[in-house]
Tab-separated table of C-alpha atoms in Angstrom:
chain	number	residue	atom	x	y	z
A	1	UNK	CA	0.030	-0.244	0.113
A	2	UNK	CA	1.110	3.420	-1.236
A	3	UNK	CA	0.169	6.572	0.784
A	4	UNK	CA	0.040	9.709	-1.125
A	5	UNK	CA	-0.334	13.367	0.301
A	6	UNK	CA	-0.957	16.163	-1.713
A	7	UNK	CA	-3.059	13.942	-4.212
A	8	UNK	CA	-4.882	16.907	-5.525
A	9	UNK	CA	-1.994	19.254	-6.323
A	10	UNK	CA	-0.093	19.644	-9.686
A	11	UNK	CA	2.318	16.752	-9.329
A	12	UNK	CA	-0.083	14.777	-7.219
A	13	UNK	CA	-2.785	14.375	-9.704
A	14	UNK	CA	-0.452	13.868	-12.438
A	15	UNK	CA	1.171	11.152	-10.241
A	16	UNK	CA	-1.907	9.588	-8.887
A	17	UNK	CA	-3.291	8.728	-12.266
A	18	UNK	CA	-0.211	7.071	-13.241
A	19	UNK	CA	0.228	4.924	-9.829
A	20	UNK	CA	-3.613	3.719	-10.352
A	21	UNK	CA	-3.271	3.084	-13.871
A	22	UNK	CA	-0.225	1.030	-13.059
A	23	UNK	CA	-2.035	-1.142	-10.773
A	24	UNK	CA	-0.687	0.415	-7.599
A	25	UNK	CA	-2.722	0.234	-4.139
A	26	UNK	CA	-3.288	3.864	-3.490
A	27	UNK	CA	-4.365	5.525	-0.223
A	28	UNK	CA	-4.640	9.405	-0.383
A	29	UNK	CA	-4.591	11.873	2.672
A	30	UNK	CA	-7.413	14.416	1.706
A	31	UNK	CA	-9.419	16.762	3.555
A	32	UNK	CA	-12.126	16.513	0.995
A	33	UNK	CA	-12.227	13.494	-1.226
A	34	UNK	CA	-14.551	15.494	-3.833
A	35	UNK	CA	-11.226	17.363	-4.956
A	36	UNK	CA	-10.158	13.922	-6.474
A	37	UNK	CA	-12.836	13.964	-8.961
A	38	UNK	CA	-13.320	10.765	-10.586
A	39	UNK	CA	-10.088	9.149	-9.106
A	40	UNK	CA	-11.893	9.177	-5.638
A	41	UNK	CA	-13.560	5.685	-6.461
A	42	UNK	CA	-10.154	4.184	-7.608
A	43	UNK	CA	-8.162	4.639	-4.266
A	44	UNK	CA	-8.628	4.355	-0.586
A	45	UNK	CA	-9.656	7.634	1.344
A	46	UNK	CA	-7.817	8.678	4.537
A	47	UNK	CA	-9.501	11.799	5.951
A	48	UNK	CA	-7.284	14.218	7.311
A	49	UNK	CA	-4.399	16.827	6.308
A	50	UNK	CA	-0.925	18.132	7.523
A	51	UNK	CA	-2.676	20.442	10.174
A	52	UNK	CA	-4.165	17.153	11.628
A	53	UNK	CA	-1.137	14.668	13.177
A	54	UNK	CA	-3.777	12.308	14.685
A	55	UNK	CA	-5.017	11.392	11.122
A	56	UNK	CA	-1.261	10.088	10.342
A	57	UNK	CA	-2.007	6.977	12.335
A	58	UNK	CA	-5.014	5.688	10.349
A	59	UNK	CA	-3.637	6.867	7.263
A	60	UNK	CA	-0.573	4.936	7.317
A	61	UNK	CA	-1.845	1.768	8.409
A	62	UNK	CA	-0.709	-0.778	6.292
A	63	UNK	CA	1.484	1.296	4.314
A	64	UNK	CA	4.954	0.488	2.974
A	65	UNK	CA	5.626	3.505	0.738
A	66	UNK	CA	4.735	7.115	1.603
A	67	UNK	CA	5.100	9.957	-1.324
A	68	UNK	CA	4.654	13.184	0.708
A	69	UNK	CA	4.064	16.017	-1.752
A	70	UNK	CA	1.547	17.981	0.277
A	71	UNK	CA	3.045	21.485	0.741
A	72	UNK	CA	2.218	25.312	0.941
A	73	UNK	CA	3.847	28.509	-0.505
A	74	UNK	CA	1.460	30.517	1.914
A	75	UNK	CA	0.417	30.567	5.575
A	76	UNK	CA	-2.811	28.822	5.786
A	77	UNK	CA	-5.791	29.245	8.593
A	78	UNK	CA	-4.625	25.677	9.943
A	79	UNK	CA	-1.145	26.496	9.992
A	80	UNK	CA	2.034	28.588	9.134
A	81	UNK	CA	4.415	27.543	6.199
A	82	UNK	CA	6.739	26.559	8.778
A	83	UNK	CA	4.376	24.354	10.558
A	84	UNK	CA	2.776	22.669	7.112
A	85	UNK	CA	6.055	22.517	5.257
A	86	UNK	CA	8.653	21.714	7.836
A	87	UNK	CA	7.115	20.420	11.478
A	88	UNK	CA	4.463	18.550	9.754
A	89	UNK	CA	6.911	16.651	7.506
A	90	UNK	CA	8.982	15.948	10.636
A	91	UNK	CA	5.708	14.256	12.145
A	92	UNK	CA	4.616	11.999	9.363
A	93	UNK	CA	8.351	10.784	9.030
A	94	UNK	CA	8.194	9.550	13.094
A	95	UNK	CA	4.555	8.362	12.278
A	96	UNK	CA	5.817	6.359	9.003
A	97	UNK	CA	8.387	5.005	10.879
A	98	UNK	CA	6.217	4.109	13.950
A	99	UNK	CA	3.848	2.558	11.315
A	100	UNK	CA	6.606	0.087	9.904
A	101	UNK	CA	6.618	1.914	6.597
A	102	UNK	CA	9.691	1.112	4.649
A	103	UNK	CA	10.215	3.797	2.209
A	104	UNK	CA	9.605	7.825	2.152
A	105	UNK	CA	9.523	9.975	-1.006
A	106	UNK	CA	9.604	13.702	-0.544
A	107	UNK	CA	9.455	16.779	-2.482
A	108	UNK	CA	11.815	19.558	-1.291
A	109	UNK	CA	12.878	22.493	-3.112
A	110	UNK	CA	16.005	23.431	-5.245
A	111	UNK	CA	18.269	25.653	-3.069
A	112	UNK	CA	16.520	24.698	0.302
A	113	UNK	CA	18.606	25.950	2.940
A	114	UNK	CA	18.184	26.793	6.628
A	115	UNK	CA	19.751	30.373	5.584
A	116	UNK	CA	17.723	30.784	2.591
A	117	UNK	CA	15.776	34.402	2.484
A	118	UNK	CA	12.382	32.835	2.044
A	119	UNK	CA	10.310	30.854	4.594
A	120	UNK	CA	9.559	28.147	2.189
A	121	UNK	CA	12.906	27.223	1.465
A	122	UNK	CA	13.866	27.311	5.081
A	123	UNK	CA	10.959	25.369	5.926
A	124	UNK	CA	11.832	22.877	3.233
A	125	UNK	CA	15.498	22.310	4.243
A	126	UNK	CA	14.129	21.591	7.851
A	127	UNK	CA	11.905	18.896	6.258
A	128	UNK	CA	14.614	17.350	3.924
A	129	UNK	CA	16.761	17.262	6.790
A	130	UNK	CA	14.041	14.931	8.796
A	131	UNK	CA	13.548	12.699	5.885
A	132	UNK	CA	17.274	12.045	5.344
A	133	UNK	CA	17.997	11.683	8.980
A	134	UNK	CA	15.428	9.069	9.371
A	135	UNK	CA	15.718	5.024	9.178
A	136	UNK	CA	13.579	4.717	6.157
A	137	UNK	CA	14.779	4.222	2.676
A	138	UNK	CA	14.228	8.026	1.471
A	139	UNK	CA	14.444	9.434	-1.798
A	140	UNK	CA	14.499	13.299	-2.218
A	141	UNK	CA	13.317	15.395	-5.251
A	142	UNK	CA	14.432	18.850	-5.685
A	143	UNK	CA	12.646	20.724	-8.101
A	144	UNK	CA	13.004	24.271	-9.638
A	145	UNK	CA	9.482	25.607	-10.433
A	146	UNK	CA	6.607	23.039	-11.255
A	147	UNK	CA	3.984	24.316	-13.385
A	148	UNK	CA	0.755	22.949	-15.667
A	149	UNK	CA	-1.512	24.558	-17.570
A	150	UNK	CA	-4.301	25.822	-16.000
A	151	UNK	CA	-2.698	25.855	-12.365
A	152	UNK	CA	-3.290	28.796	-10.140
A	153	UNK	CA	0.168	30.608	-10.760
A	154	UNK	CA	-0.477	30.574	-14.821
A	155	UNK	CA	-4.209	31.336	-14.210
A	156	UNK	CA	-3.177	34.502	-12.361
A	157	UNK	CA	-0.680	35.487	-14.989
A	158	UNK	CA	-3.128	35.183	-17.645
A	159	UNK	CA	-6.058	37.016	-15.639
A	160	UNK	CA	-3.372	39.887	-14.895
A	161	UNK	CA	-2.557	39.865	-18.710
A	162	UNK	CA	-6.410	41.078	-19.217
A	163	UNK	CA	-5.003	44.600	-18.221
A	164	UNK	CA	-3.094	46.729	-21.043
A	165	UNK	CA	0.094	46.466	-19.032
A	166	UNK	CA	1.437	43.391	-17.567
A	167	UNK	CA	2.613	44.279	-13.782
A	168	UNK	CA	5.938	42.213	-12.720
A	169	UNK	CA	7.233	42.283	-9.230
A	170	UNK	CA	10.765	43.187	-9.017
A	171	UNK	CA	13.134	43.275	-11.834
A	172	UNK	CA	12.444	39.951	-13.277
A	173	UNK	CA	16.063	38.748	-13.350
A	174	UNK	CA	15.820	35.781	-11.156
A	175	UNK	CA	16.193	32.484	-13.274
A	176	UNK	CA	14.479	29.113	-13.193
A	177	UNK	CA	14.359	25.842	-15.222
A	178	UNK	CA	10.400	25.167	-15.064
A	179	UNK	CA	9.821	21.411	-15.307
A	180	UNK	CA	5.917	20.507	-16.434
A	181	UNK	CA	4.302	18.943	-13.402
A	182	UNK	CA	3.545	15.674	-15.789
A	183	UNK	CA	7.423	15.082	-16.527
A	184	UNK	CA	7.973	15.738	-12.569
A	185	UNK	CA	5.409	12.918	-11.994
A	186	UNK	CA	7.144	10.470	-14.575
A	187	UNK	CA	10.294	10.947	-12.515
A	188	UNK	CA	8.699	9.947	-9.416
A	189	UNK	CA	7.384	6.884	-10.971
A	190	UNK	CA	10.707	6.063	-12.415
A	191	UNK	CA	12.224	6.287	-9.118
A	192	UNK	CA	9.445	4.236	-7.243
A	193	UNK	CA	10.665	1.270	-9.576
A	194	UNK	CA	14.363	1.314	-8.630
A	195	UNK	CA	15.353	-1.828	-6.723
A	196	UNK	CA	15.782	-1.712	-2.863
A	197	UNK	CA	19.487	-1.207	-2.628
A	198	UNK	CA	19.100	1.713	-4.956
A	199	UNK	CA	16.419	3.754	-3.015
A	200	UNK	CA	18.380	6.431	-1.076
A	201	UNK	CA	19.110	9.518	-3.300
A	202	UNK	CA	18.590	13.027	-4.052
A	203	UNK	CA	17.327	14.240	-7.464
A	204	UNK	CA	17.251	17.801	-8.578
A	205	UNK	CA	14.397	18.437	-11.221
A	206	UNK	CA	14.725	20.807	-13.889
A	207	UNK	CA	13.330	21.302	-17.372
A	208	UNK	CA	15.710	21.802	-20.350
A	209	UNK	CA	15.698	25.858	-20.555
A	210	UNK	CA	16.910	28.346	-18.127
A	211	UNK	CA	14.750	31.229	-18.030
A	212	UNK	CA	13.962	34.351	-16.068
A	213	UNK	CA	11.202	35.695	-14.443
A	214	UNK	CA	10.683	38.085	-17.290
A	215	UNK	CA	10.985	35.229	-19.970
A	216	UNK	CA	8.692	33.124	-18.171
A	217	UNK	CA	5.870	35.989	-18.165
A	218	UNK	CA	6.698	36.741	-21.845
A	219	UNK	CA	5.902	32.919	-22.844
A	220	UNK	CA	2.629	32.871	-20.770
A	221	UNK	CA	1.694	36.059	-22.689
A	222	UNK	CA	2.786	34.310	-26.338
A	223	UNK	CA	0.910	31.292	-25.423
A	224	UNK	CA	-2.400	33.128	-24.854
A	225	UNK	CA	-1.841	35.676	-27.592
A	226	UNK	CA	-2.036	38.666	-25.372
A	227	UNK	CA	1.126	40.771	-26.156
A	228	UNK	CA	1.608	43.150	-23.579
A	229	UNK	CA	4.318	45.738	-22.326
A	230	UNK	CA	5.713	44.708	-18.767
A	231	UNK	CA	5.599	47.001	-15.942
A	232	UNK	CA	8.245	46.467	-13.528
A	233	UNK	CA	7.366	47.168	-9.688
A	234	UNK	CA	10.153	48.038	-7.403
A	235	UNK	CA	10.191	45.221	-4.701
A	236	UNK	CA	9.489	47.208	-1.414
A	237	UNK	CA	6.307	48.460	-3.183
A	238	UNK	CA	5.449	44.806	-3.934
A	239	UNK	CA	6.360	43.593	-0.476
A	240	UNK	CA	4.199	46.288	1.303
A	241	UNK	CA	1.143	45.909	-0.982
A	242	UNK	CA	0.893	42.343	-0.625
A	243	UNK	CA	1.473	42.459	3.153
A	244	UNK	CA	-1.042	44.817	3.570
A	245	UNK	CA	-3.490	42.891	1.232
A	246	UNK	CA	-2.852	39.680	2.986
A	247	UNK	CA	-3.648	41.557	6.546
A	248	UNK	CA	-7.032	42.832	5.100
A	249	UNK	CA	-8.211	39.815	3.277
A	250	UNK	CA	-6.437	36.949	4.946
A	251	UNK	CA	-6.759	33.434	3.071
A	252	UNK	CA	-8.989	35.322	0.430
A	253	UNK	CA	-5.832	37.420	-0.904
A	254	UNK	CA	-5.097	36.785	-4.635
A	255	UNK	CA	-1.256	36.658	-3.868
A	256	UNK	CA	0.752	36.977	-0.948
A	257	UNK	CA	4.572	38.490	-0.362
A	258	UNK	CA	5.579	35.007	0.480
A	259	UNK	CA	4.480	33.633	-3.035
A	260	UNK	CA	5.988	36.839	-4.684
A	261	UNK	CA	9.203	36.630	-2.909
A	262	UNK	CA	9.672	33.224	-4.396
A	263	UNK	CA	9.995	34.862	-7.839
A	264	UNK	CA	13.069	36.899	-6.749
A	265	UNK	CA	15.013	33.817	-5.863
A	266	UNK	CA	16.712	31.832	-8.551
A	267	UNK	CA	16.224	27.681	-8.449
A	268	UNK	CA	18.552	26.336	-10.955
A	269	UNK	CA	19.868	22.600	-10.813
A	270	UNK	CA	23.536	22.344	-11.016
A	271	UNK	CA	23.418	19.848	-13.874
A	272	UNK	CA	20.186	21.248	-15.573
A	273	UNK	CA	17.967	18.247	-16.856
A	274	UNK	CA	20.712	15.602	-16.067
A	275	UNK	CA	18.525	13.948	-13.111
A	276	UNK	CA	15.509	13.777	-14.762
A	277	UNK	CA	17.083	12.107	-18.037
A	278	UNK	CA	19.019	9.864	-15.880
A	279	UNK	CA	15.524	8.588	-14.535
A	280	UNK	CA	14.559	8.082	-18.269
A	281	UNK	CA	12.540	11.357	-18.717
A	282	UNK	CA	13.131	14.061	-20.930
A	283	UNK	CA	11.742	17.084	-19.733
A	284	UNK	CA	9.536	19.085	-22.424
A	285	UNK	CA	10.103	22.973	-22.737
A	286	UNK	CA	7.626	25.236	-21.054
A	287	UNK	CA	6.939	26.979	-24.382
A	288	UNK	CA	6.227	23.786	-25.882
A	289	UNK	CA	3.419	22.670	-23.158
A	290	UNK	CA	1.837	25.922	-22.917
A	291	UNK	CA	1.558	26.179	-26.928
A	292	UNK	CA	-0.002	22.518	-26.930
A	293	UNK	CA	-2.111	23.394	-24.140
A	294	UNK	CA	-3.835	26.225	-25.967
A	295	UNK	CA	-3.652	24.866	-29.211
A	296	UNK	CA	-5.598	21.855	-28.060
């Protein structure tokens, strides 16, 4: 039995379909089974989430492998970034060991470090340390930006493009190697098939192209055929505005400073797409994925 967290997310939804089609017995830890769509009748359901540690015990009963994808890039009503990305991972690792699980697969982030400027990267560093110091056979994936046509980030960019000018926080110089969620899921599937003696390892997941934030925004605009001039907004203004917005609207804010700050920090794999290719996956360029999605 495999326990999957984050099954309704970008990578999780892509991975879940692959697992079920491959005949894997899957249990999903979810708050609302309806968010699984048609897949909810093909898997076991464990009600709970990262804010509810007691739910881990039932979710882990009879589980051999845990694939932990659930994460947040903004504070939630039930917990902060640190609590949900860092402490909750430590708790689920401990619970997995007590339940007799053998393997733990975890999604960290490129450049995760206890000294990183963003809260997200610091929390992921704490979580990754807990995974790597556990007694489990662990596999860690550290991706650059993961995207999928129609995801929350790209949808926000498309909505902002309705204006005559496209706002761009900061200078837009940070560099990334975006990887499609389907390609990331294929990498996880490949790693899950590795023999027992070769399971421990860390993979940096990156797409084939290195793009600045500005270049990514232009690719999105091209894919929806909305050419727009870019208006670069100084970082201090972005920070103050989004902090005020979040204070006023809470979870209903369309964006937060913690999310925007991630677009100020480069996330590059030392060997580019090498690790993904080593798993037998050839990541597709972002422009090709988005163009195909909008043509389709």
